[in-house]
XYZ file of C-alpha atoms in Angstrom:
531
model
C -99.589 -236.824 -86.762
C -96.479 -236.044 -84.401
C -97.909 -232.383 -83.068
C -101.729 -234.757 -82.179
C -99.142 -237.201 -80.282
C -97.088 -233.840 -78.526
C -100.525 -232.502 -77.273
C -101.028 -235.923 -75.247
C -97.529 -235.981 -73.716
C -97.353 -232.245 -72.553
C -101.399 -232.585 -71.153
C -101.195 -236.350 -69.661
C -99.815 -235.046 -66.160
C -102.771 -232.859 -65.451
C -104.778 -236.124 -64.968
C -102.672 -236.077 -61.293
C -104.041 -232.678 -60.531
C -107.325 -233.937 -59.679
C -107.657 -234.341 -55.435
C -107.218 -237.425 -53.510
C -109.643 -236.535 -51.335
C -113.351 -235.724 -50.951
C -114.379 -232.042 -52.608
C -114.432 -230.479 -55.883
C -112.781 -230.264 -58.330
C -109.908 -228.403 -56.621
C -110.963 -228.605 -53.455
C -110.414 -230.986 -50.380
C -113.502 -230.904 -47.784
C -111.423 -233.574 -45.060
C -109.341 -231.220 -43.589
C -109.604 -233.265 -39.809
C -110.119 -236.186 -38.542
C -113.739 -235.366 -37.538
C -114.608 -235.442 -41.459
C -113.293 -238.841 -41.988
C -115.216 -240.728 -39.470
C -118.648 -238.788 -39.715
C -118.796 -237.179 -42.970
C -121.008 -234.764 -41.576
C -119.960 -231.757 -39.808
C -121.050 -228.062 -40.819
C -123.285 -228.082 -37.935
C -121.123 -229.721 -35.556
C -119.609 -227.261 -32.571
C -115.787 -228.671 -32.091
C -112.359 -227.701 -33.082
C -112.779 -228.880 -36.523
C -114.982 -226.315 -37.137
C -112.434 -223.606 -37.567
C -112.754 -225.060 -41.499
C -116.588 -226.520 -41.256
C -118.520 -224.500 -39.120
C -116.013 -221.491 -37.885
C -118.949 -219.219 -36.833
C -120.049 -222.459 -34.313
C -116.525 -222.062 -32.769
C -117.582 -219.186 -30.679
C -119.733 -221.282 -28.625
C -117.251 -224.049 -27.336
C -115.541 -223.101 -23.827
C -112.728 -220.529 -23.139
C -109.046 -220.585 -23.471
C -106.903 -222.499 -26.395
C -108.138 -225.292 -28.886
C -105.869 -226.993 -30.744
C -106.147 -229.761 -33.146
C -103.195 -231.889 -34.696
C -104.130 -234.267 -37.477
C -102.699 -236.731 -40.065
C -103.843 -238.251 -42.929
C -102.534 -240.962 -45.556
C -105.005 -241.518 -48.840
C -104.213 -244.083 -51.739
C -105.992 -243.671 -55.012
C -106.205 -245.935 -58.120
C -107.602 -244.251 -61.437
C -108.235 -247.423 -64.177
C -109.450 -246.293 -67.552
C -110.570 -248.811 -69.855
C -109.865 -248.569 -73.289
C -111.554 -249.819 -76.814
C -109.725 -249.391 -79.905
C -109.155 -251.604 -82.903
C -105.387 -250.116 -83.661
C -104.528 -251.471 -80.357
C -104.249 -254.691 -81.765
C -101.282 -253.096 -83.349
C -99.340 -252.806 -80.604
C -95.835 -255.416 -81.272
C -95.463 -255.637 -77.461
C -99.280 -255.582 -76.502
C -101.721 -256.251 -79.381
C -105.126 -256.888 -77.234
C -108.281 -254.369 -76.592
C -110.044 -253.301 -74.760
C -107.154 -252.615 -72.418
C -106.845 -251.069 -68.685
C -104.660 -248.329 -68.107
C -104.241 -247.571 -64.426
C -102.459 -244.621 -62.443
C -101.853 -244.839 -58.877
C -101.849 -241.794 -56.739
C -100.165 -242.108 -52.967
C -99.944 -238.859 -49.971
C -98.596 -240.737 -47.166
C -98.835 -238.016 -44.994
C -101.633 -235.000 -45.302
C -100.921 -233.084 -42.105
C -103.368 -230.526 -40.938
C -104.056 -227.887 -38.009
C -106.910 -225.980 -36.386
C -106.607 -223.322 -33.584
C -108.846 -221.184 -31.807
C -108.715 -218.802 -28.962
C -112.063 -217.695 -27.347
C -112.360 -215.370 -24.916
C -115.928 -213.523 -24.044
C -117.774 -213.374 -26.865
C -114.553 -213.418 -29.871
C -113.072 -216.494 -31.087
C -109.797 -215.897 -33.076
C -108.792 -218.880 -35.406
C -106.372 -220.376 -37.268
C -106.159 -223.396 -40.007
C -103.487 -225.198 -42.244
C -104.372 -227.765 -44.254
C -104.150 -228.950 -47.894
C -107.230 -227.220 -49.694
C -106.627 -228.841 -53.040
C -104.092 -231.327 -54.961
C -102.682 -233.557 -51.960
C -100.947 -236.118 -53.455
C -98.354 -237.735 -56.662
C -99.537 -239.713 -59.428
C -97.880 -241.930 -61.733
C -98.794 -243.801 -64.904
C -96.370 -245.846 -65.024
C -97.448 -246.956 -69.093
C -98.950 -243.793 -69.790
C -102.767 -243.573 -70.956
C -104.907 -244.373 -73.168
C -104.920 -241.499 -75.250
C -100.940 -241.680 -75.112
C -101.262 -245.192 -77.368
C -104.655 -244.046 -79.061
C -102.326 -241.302 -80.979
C -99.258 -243.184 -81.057
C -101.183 -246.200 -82.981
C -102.826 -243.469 -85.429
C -99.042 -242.391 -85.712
C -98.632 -245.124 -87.459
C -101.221 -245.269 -89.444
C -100.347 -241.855 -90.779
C -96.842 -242.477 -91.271
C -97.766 -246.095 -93.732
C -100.296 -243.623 -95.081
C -97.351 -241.039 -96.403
C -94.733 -244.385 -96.995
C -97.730 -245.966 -99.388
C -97.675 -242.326 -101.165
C -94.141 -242.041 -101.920
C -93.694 -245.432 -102.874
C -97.214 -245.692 -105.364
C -95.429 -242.870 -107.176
C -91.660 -244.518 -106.943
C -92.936 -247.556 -108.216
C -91.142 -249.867 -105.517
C -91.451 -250.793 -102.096
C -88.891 -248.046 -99.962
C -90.818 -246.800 -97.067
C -93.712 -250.044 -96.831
C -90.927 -252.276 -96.918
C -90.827 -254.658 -93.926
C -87.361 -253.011 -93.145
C -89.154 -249.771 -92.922
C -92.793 -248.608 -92.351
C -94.414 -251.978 -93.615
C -97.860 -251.755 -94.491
C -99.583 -252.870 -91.219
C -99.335 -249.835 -89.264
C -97.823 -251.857 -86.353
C -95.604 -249.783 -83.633
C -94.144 -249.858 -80.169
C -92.929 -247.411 -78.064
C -92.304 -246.350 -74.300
C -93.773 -243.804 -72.156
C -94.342 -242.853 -68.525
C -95.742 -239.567 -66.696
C -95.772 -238.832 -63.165
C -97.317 -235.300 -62.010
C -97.805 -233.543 -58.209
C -99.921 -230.889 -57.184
C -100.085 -229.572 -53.563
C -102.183 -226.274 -52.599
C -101.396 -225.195 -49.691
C -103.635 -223.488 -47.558
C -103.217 -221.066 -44.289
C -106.471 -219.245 -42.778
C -106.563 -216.849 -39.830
C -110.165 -215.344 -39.110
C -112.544 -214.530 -36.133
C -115.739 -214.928 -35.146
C -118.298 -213.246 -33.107
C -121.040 -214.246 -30.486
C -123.753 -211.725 -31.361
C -126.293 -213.539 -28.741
C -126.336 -216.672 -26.939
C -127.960 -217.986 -30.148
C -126.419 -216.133 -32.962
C -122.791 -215.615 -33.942
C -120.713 -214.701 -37.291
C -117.261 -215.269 -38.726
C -115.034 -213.360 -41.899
C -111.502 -214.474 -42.647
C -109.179 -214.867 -45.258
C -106.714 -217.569 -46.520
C -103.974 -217.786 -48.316
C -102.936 -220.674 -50.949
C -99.541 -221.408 -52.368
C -99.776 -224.107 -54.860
C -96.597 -226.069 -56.248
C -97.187 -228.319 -58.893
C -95.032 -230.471 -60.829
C -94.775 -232.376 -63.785
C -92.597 -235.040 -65.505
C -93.099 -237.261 -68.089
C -91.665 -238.422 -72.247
C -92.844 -240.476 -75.078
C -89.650 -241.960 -76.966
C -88.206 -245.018 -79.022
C -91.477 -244.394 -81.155
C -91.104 -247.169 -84.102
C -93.662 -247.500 -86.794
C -92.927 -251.005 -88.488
C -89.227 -251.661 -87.901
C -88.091 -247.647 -88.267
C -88.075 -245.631 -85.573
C -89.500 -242.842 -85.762
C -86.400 -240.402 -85.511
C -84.665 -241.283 -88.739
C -87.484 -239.306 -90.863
C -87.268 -236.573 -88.388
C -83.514 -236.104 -87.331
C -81.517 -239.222 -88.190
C -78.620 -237.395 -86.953
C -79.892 -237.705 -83.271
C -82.252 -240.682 -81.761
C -84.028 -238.785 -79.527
C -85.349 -235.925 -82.136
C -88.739 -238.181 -82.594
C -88.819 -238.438 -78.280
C -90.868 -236.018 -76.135
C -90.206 -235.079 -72.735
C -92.110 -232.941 -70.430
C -90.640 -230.955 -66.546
C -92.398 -228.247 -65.734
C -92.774 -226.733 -62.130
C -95.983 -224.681 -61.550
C -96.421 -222.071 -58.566
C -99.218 -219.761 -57.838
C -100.677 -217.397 -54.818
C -104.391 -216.923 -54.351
C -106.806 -215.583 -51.492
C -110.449 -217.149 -50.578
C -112.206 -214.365 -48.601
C -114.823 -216.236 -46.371
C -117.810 -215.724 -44.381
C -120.423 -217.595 -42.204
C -123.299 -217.573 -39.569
C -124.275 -220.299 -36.864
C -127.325 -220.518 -35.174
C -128.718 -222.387 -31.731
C -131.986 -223.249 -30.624
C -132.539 -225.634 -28.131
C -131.242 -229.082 -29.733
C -131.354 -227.925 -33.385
C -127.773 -226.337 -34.439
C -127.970 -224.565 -38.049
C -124.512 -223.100 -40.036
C -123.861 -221.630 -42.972
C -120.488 -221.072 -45.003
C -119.368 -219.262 -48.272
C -116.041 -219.292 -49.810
C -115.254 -216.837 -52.500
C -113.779 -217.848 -55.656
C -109.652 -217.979 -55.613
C -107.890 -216.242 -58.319
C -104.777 -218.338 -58.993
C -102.304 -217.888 -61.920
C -99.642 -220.703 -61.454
C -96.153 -219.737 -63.382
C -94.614 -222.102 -65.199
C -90.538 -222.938 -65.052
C -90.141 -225.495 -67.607
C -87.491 -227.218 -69.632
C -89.373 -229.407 -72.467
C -87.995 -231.337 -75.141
C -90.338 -231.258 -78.328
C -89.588 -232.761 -81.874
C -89.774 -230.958 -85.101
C -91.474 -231.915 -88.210
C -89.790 -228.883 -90.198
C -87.286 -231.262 -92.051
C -89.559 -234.313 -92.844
C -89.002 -233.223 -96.899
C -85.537 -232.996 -96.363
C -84.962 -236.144 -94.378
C -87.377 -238.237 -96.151
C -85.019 -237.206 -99.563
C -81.666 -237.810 -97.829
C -83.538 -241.017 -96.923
C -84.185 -241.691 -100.824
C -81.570 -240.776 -102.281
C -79.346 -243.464 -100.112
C -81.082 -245.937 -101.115
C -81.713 -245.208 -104.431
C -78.170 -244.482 -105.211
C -77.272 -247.684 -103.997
C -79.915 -249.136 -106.091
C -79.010 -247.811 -109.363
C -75.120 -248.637 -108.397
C -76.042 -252.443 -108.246
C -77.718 -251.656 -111.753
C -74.607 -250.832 -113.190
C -74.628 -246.700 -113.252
C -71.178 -244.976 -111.998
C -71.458 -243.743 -108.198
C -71.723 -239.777 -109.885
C -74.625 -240.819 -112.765
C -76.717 -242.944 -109.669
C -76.373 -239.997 -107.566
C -78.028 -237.957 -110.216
C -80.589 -239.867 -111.226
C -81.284 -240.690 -107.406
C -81.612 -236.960 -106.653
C -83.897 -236.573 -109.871
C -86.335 -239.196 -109.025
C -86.433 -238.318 -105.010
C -87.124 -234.610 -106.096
C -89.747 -235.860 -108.630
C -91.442 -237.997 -106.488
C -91.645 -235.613 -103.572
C -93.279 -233.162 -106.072
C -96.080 -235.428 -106.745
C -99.352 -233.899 -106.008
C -100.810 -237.231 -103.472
C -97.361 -236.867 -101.765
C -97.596 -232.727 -101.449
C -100.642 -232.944 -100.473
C -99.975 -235.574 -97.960
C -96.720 -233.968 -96.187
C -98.227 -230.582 -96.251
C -101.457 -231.620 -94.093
C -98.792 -232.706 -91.803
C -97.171 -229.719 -91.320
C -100.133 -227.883 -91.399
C -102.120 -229.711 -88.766
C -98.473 -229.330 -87.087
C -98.303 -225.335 -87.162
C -101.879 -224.935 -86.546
C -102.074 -226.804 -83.039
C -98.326 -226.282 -81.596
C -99.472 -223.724 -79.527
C -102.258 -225.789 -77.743
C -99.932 -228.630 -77.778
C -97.240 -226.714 -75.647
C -99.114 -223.882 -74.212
C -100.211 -224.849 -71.189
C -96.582 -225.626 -69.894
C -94.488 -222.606 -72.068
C -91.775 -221.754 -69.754
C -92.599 -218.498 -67.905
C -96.221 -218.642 -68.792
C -98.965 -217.611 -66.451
C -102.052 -220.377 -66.633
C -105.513 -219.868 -64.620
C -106.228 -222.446 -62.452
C -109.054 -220.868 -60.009
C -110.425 -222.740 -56.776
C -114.339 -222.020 -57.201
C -116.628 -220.857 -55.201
C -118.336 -222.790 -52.201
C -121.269 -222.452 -50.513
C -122.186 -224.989 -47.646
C -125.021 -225.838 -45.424
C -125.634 -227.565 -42.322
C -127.953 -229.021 -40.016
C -127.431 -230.782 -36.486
C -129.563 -232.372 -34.218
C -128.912 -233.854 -30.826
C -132.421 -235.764 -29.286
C -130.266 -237.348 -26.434
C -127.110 -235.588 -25.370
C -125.371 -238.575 -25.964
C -126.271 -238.726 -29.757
C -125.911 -236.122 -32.956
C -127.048 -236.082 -36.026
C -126.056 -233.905 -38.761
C -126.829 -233.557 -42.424
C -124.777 -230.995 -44.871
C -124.632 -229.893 -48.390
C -122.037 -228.385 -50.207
C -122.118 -226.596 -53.912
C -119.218 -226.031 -55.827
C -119.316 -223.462 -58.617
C -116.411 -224.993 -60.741
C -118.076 -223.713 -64.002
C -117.211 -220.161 -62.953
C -113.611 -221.696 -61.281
C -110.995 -220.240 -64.989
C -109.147 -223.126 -65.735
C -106.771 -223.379 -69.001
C -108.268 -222.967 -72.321
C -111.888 -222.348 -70.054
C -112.351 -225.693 -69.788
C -114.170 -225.155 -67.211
C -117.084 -224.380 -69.283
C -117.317 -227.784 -70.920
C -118.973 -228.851 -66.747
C -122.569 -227.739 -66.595
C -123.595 -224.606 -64.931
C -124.993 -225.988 -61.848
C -121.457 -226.913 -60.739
C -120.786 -229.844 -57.763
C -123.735 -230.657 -55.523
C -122.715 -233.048 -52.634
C -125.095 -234.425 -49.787
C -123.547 -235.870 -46.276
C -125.261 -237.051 -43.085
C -123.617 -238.451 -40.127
C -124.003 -239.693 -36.619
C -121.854 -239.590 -33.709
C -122.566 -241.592 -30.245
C -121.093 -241.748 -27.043
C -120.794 -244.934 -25.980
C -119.556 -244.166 -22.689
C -117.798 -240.985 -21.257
C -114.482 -242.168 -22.885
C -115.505 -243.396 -25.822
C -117.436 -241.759 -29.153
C -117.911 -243.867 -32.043
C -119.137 -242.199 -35.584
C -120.191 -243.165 -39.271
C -121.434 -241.070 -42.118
C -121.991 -240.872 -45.765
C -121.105 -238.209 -48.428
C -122.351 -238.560 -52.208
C -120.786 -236.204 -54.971
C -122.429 -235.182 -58.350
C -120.214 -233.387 -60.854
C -121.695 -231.457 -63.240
C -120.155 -233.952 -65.587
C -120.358 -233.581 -69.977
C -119.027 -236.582 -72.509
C -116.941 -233.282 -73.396
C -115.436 -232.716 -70.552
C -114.624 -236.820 -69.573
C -111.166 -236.640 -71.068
C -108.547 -239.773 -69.242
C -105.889 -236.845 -69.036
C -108.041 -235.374 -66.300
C -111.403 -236.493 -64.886
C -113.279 -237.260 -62.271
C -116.407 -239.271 -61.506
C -120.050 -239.447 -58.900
C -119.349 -241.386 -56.322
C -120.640 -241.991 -52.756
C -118.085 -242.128 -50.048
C -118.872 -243.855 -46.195
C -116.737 -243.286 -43.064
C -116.140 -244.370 -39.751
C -114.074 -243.665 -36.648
C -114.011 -243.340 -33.048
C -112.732 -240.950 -30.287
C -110.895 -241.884 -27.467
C -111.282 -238.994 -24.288
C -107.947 -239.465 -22.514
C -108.748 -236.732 -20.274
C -111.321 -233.551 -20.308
C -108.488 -231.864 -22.583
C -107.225 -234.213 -24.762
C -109.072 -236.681 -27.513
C -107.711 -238.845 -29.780
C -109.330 -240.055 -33.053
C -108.974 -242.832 -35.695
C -110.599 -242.616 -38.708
C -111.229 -244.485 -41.945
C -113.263 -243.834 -44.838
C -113.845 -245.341 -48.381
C -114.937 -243.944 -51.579
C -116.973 -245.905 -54.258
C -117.141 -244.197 -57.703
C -119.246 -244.771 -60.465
C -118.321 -245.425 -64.073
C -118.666 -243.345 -66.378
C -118.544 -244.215 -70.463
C -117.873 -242.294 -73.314
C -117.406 -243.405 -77.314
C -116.023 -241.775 -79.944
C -116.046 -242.156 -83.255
C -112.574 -241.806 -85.198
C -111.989 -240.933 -88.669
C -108.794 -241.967 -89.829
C -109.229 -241.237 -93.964
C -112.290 -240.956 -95.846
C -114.692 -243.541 -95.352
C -112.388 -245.105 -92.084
C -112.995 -244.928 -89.224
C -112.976 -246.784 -85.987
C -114.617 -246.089 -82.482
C -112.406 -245.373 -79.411
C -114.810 -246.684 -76.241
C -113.695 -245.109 -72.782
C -114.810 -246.432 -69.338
C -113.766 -244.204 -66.012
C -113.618 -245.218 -62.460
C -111.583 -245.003 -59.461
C -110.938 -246.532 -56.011
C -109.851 -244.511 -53.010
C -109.186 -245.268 -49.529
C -107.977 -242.725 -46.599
C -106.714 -242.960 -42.957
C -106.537 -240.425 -40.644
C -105.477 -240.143 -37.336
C -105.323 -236.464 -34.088
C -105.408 -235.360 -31.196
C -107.897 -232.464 -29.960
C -106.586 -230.122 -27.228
C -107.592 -227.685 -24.784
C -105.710 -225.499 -23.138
């Protein structure tokens, strides 16, 4: 029961890896203010196309283009829960119940250069590429309490055991373990993942249609994550004085681990102009990334439950057969004799030794993935994007996109990566841009994203969901060099349910309903220069 509860402590920060922004699964697509108030833009000829459409680049004017931009997102991921033990809960006892993390980058900065000169561009971008933000569960998860009240279940399960066979209430007591399975306990996780990314590249006007671009960036990703599970009390005992009643936090978990990693995305891409009718193409390459853990973690041991769980008996037995009349030395005897017998029973064997075994079995996948000095995959996958733009007045642009994201082929920990389907991410855009008059541009667009989601993969420790995402913007031309732009867009996810069934002894069980959403909402603000 306590190693199930460890391997939702040490894997509930991973749920803040997932991006703030639009993308993949590890990937952020709005990288510049452009992105944010059109959707739109891998056909677009502009500054921002040193990420979208860096082959297009070629074709704006000579000299230096520089572009500074700034970004704040907010996120809110709600899971609701469905569980029948949650009526357990001392401090909480309804279902189903919302558990909520809120995820906050107040500032995203980002740059594009370029330098063209005859037929070369030569170009520059920093931006965050994945991560981008801090999340915090303030109560932990669902899964956190899901284990927690099956904790308890398990431990009134082993108390009814040993006191069947001592013939008197010891560990069901009301002073103990009662007999309800009812339990309280505090927990909290916070987690922060930024990839960093820098790109230098150049691209090449082959004609006065045609042109081509290779470069290369390079990612540094810092991660970090911090969270515990402690004052665990089944009934009125916590849980620490049948693990280490010596110390009160041997029964508490606590998880701070720093991740960093290096990876390079080779890229390459094409742009092509006829008459109105722009057409790009992009491909990034898969990033290997290994992230290296430097952790300090704090895990409890169920190696001593025999021993504790005697010392426990024997206190109170010897106490017992004192009142009874038995010398202190005789009580102590006959205390030790029935302890030892009654932990030699076959139900109560049986019962502590599934413990430990289910204990050594999983305490590597419990703790794994955040070992100190461990290496753990965590690839950006592969994408390929398309784009379209049309301009039927020169005033007015139209562009449509797609984007495909191989994140089944992206190695994450444990390939979990192979729980998505094959096809990977598909996500659709179109946007329009208009000049209102020869200071002013005003823009809106749309972007919907498809995971290749499985009930396998939905998991509330990390998940994401469909959703379709609409922005809008403007640009203000302060003089033929300089633009500034405002931009605001809002994502609107789907929900997406799951159910479980739960076995809890033979012929129990109880169904654990999940329903997944989020809410996210980004500003962005920059200013485009020439010089």
């Amino acid at each position: 029961m306590v190693n199930k509860f460890k391997t939702v402590c040490l894997t509930a920060a991973i749920a803040s890896s997932s991006a703030t922004f639009a993308g993949g699964l590890l990937t952020n697509t709005n990288q510049h203010v452009a992105f944010n108030r059109m959707m739109s833009r891998e056909a677009s000829i502009g500054i921002d196309g040193v990420y979208y459409n860096p082959a297009g680049v070629v074709f704006m004017g000579e000299g230096s283009h520089l572009a500074l931009n700034w970004q704040m997102a907010y996120q809110t991921r709600t899971i609701k829960n469905d569980y029948k033990l949650f009526t357990n809960n001392v401090n909480n006892p309804t279902t189903p119940r919302d558990f909520k993390g809120k995820a906050f980058a107040p500032v995203i900065p980002s740059f594009q250069y370029a330098y063209n000169k005859g037929r070369w561009s030569l170009q520059g971008n920093f931006a965050l590429t994945g991560g981008g933000g801090k999340c915090t569960f303030d109560n932990g998860l669902g899964s956190f309490e899901k284990i927690v009240g099956e904790t308890a279940m398990g431990a009134i399960g082993l108390a009814r055991a040993i006191d069947n066979k001592l013939g008197a209430e010891m560990f069901t007591s009301d002073q103990a373990f009662g007999k309800n399975g009812s339990y309280s306990f505090n927990s909290y996780m916070h987690g922060r993942q930024y990839y960093f990314g820098l790109s230098a590249g150049a691209a090449y006007k082959v004609n006065d249609n045609f042109s081509v671009y290779a470069g290369l960036r390079g990612i540094y990703a810092t991660c970090n994550y911090y969270g515990y599970v402690e004052d665990i009390k089944v009934g009125n005992m916590p849980l620490y004085q049948v693990l280490d009643p010596s110390k009160e936090n041997s029964a508490n978990i606590e998880l701070s681990c720093d991740q960093s990693g290096i990876g390079f995305t080779p890229m390459l891409a094409v742009d092509y102009k006829t008459g109105r009718w722009n057409f790009s193409a992009k491909y990034e390459f898969k990033t290997r990334m290994r992230l290296k853990n430097k952790s300090v973690n704090q895990l409890p041991s169920i190696g001593n439950l025999d021993d504790n769980l005697k010392n426990q008996m024997n206190k109170v037995l010897t106490a017992k057969f004192m009142q009874a009349g038995l010398p202190q030395e005789q009580a102590m005897i006959k205390a030790e004799q029935t302890s030892t017998n009654v932990l030699a029973d076959q139900t109560v064997v049986a019962t502590t030794a599934g413990l430990k075994q289910q204990f050594d079995s999983k305490i590597n996948k419990a703790i794994g993935e955040y070992a100190d000095g461990k290496k753990i995959a965590g690839d950006i996958p592969s994408l390929l994007t398309v784009g379209v733009g049309y301009s039927p007045i020169d005033e007015l642009r139209i562009n449509v996109g797609f984007h495909w994201f191989d994140d089944y082929n992206a190695t994450s920990y444990n390939n979990r990566n192979k729980l998505l389907k094959k096809r990977g991410t598909l996500e659709f855009n179109a946007g329009v841009e208009y000049d209102v008059t020869k200071k002013i541009t005003v823009s809106t667009g749309w972007q919907n994203t498809n995971y290749g989601l499985t009930d396998e993969y939905m998991d509330d420790k990390s998940f994401v969901v469909g959703s379709n995402s609409v922005g809008l913007g403007g640009v203000y031309h302060i003089t033929k060099k300089l633009d500034f732009s405002v931009a605001y867009f809002h994502t609107f996810y789907n929900h997406v349910k799951t159910s479980e069934t739960v076995t809890l002894a033979p012929g129990v069980s109880n169904t654990y309903n999940s329903d997944y959403t989020r809410n996210n909402n980004a500003f962005a603000a920059g200013v485009n220069i020439t010089f």
